[in-house]
Amino acid sequence: MIATIALFALAARAQAGPVFRLNSRQEMGGHNHGGGAEAKSGGGMGMGGFDITNPTISNMISNALYYGAILMPKIPVNKTETLKPQSSVPGAKRVRLYYGPMLLESAAYKLKIPNKIGLDPQGNTWYSQAANFPTDISVLASKINVADINGKPLGVKDGVYNHHTVVADAQKAPNAFVACPGKSAAGSVPVAILASAGEEGGQYKFTTDDPKFSGGYYLGKGDRVALFAEIVNYANTTRDVYTTLDMEYVEGKTQYEVSAEAISVTQCDGTSIGLKPAAGQMKFGAVSKEMTIQMDGVLFGSRGHLHDGGDYLKVIVNGKEICTSQPEYFGKAGDAKWDTIKEMTTCKDPIPVKKGDKLVIDAGYDLNKHPARSHLDGNTAEEMGVLNVQFARLRDTK
Ligand SMILES: *[C@@H]1O[C@H](CO)[C@@H](O)[C@H](O)[C@H]1NC(C)=O
Ligand SMILES: *[C@@H]1O[C@H](CO)[C@@H](O)[C@H](O)[C@H]1NC(C)=O
């Protein structure tokens, strides 16, 4: 039950985009962040009707994680390396934590005995606690990889497919930073993510580029940290891998408490996160309902998550456009008729917001401008419009 709910959280976030960067395989037809290195087969789990933007479901997931984590087995830290900090924030430290060894069964074994607790029948799945995680710290930035014992990241070319690896705070409910019209405020994500990666690797930043800005994600003293992973081994030999977490942090609390948020254009619609255009429609989009920001703070690092065919994602505060995140496409290769998103631009500048401010997200698709493979195939791909953004809230001083 607990594993199932945690799985739901993961699967749901797979749908929500690259904050988790899950590269959920059922959507691969038209969805390729990594630029072609991904496997093209495999059965994903259909989560179509599941609505993580529903406050009740979101709360249920964070509660399940809170209590469930107590029962999860611990993955030990095999070694810790001290690295040179990359930011000039006073007091910043940087470490690389090696979690593992994590044993990957062979591909042949998984053919005989498929994985039943994950998202991929070929996957090796962990729902665990990260042992001896540093706490009473504020995380400034994180980056996660599946690696060998020397810290060399492993990928598809090495016969290893990192379906997802996620480090999350199991102790604190996610920040309830927006409310939908007529509804109580809810977390924009079901669990508070500290780091996560799919195939292309992922980086998180919990502070701005300004070293004088005192912000970070605070992990309370002794807080439990969950480590979820699903890794596919394409080789017919077992192997040991490690989840490496590069983490930059300062001791104690920062002035601003920063959380990673993901808000869908469908946030207030009570539907699943996918946008389904009518067949043959080339230009379409969705505008969210007006959400109310629940506390004074600062928004920074706004970046859209769109699928192929996407044209823009706009962030509008009190009727004023504060950010337009645009995709950069790879460009059509050879005689291919489709194009695929390479990355989305980020609006780095901090935007101060006040309690009561109104937030709207507007996502647009244009398949004439950006032909998507899934549409050429005649499939109705599920599109989405999600804003990934950091919200920094001034810490309560009382
Ligand atoms: C680290 O992993 C290696 C290789 O699996 C193992 O031999 C060693 O005992 C581990 N060390 C610790 C401290 O867990
Ligand atoms: C692994 O073994 C299975 C079953 O024996 C076989 O079908 C598959 O081709 C093998 N894969 C590799 C990469 O050798």
CSV table of C-alpha atoms in Angstrom, one decimal, residues 76-82 95-101 148-151 242-245:
chain,number,residue,atom,x,y,z
A,76,PRO,CA,23.9,3.1,3.2
A,77,VAL,CA,26.4,5.8,2.2
A,78,ASN,CA,29.3,4.0,0.7
A,79,LYS,CA,31.6,7.0,0.7
A,80,THR,CA,31.5,10.8,0.9
A,81,GLU,CA,33.8,13.0,-1.1
A,82,THR,CA,34.4,16.7,-0.4
A,95,VAL,CA,29.9,17.0,-1.1
A,96,ARG,CA,29.4,13.9,-3.3
A,97,LEU,CA,27.5,11.2,-1.4
A,98,TYR,CA,27.6,7.7,-2.9
A,99,TYR,CA,24.5,5.7,-2.0
A,100,GLY,CA,24.9,1.9,-2.6
A,101,PRO,CA,26.0,-0.4,-3.8
A,148,ASP,CA,30.1,3.5,-10.8
A,149,ILE,CA,32.2,3.4,-7.6
A,150,ASN,CA,34.5,6.1,-9.1
A,151,GLY,CA,31.7,8.5,-9.6
A,242,TYR,CA,25.6,3.9,-6.9
A,243,THR,CA,23.4,6.9,-6.7
A,244,THR,CA,25.7,9.8,-6.4
A,245,LEU,CA,24.3,13.1,-5.1
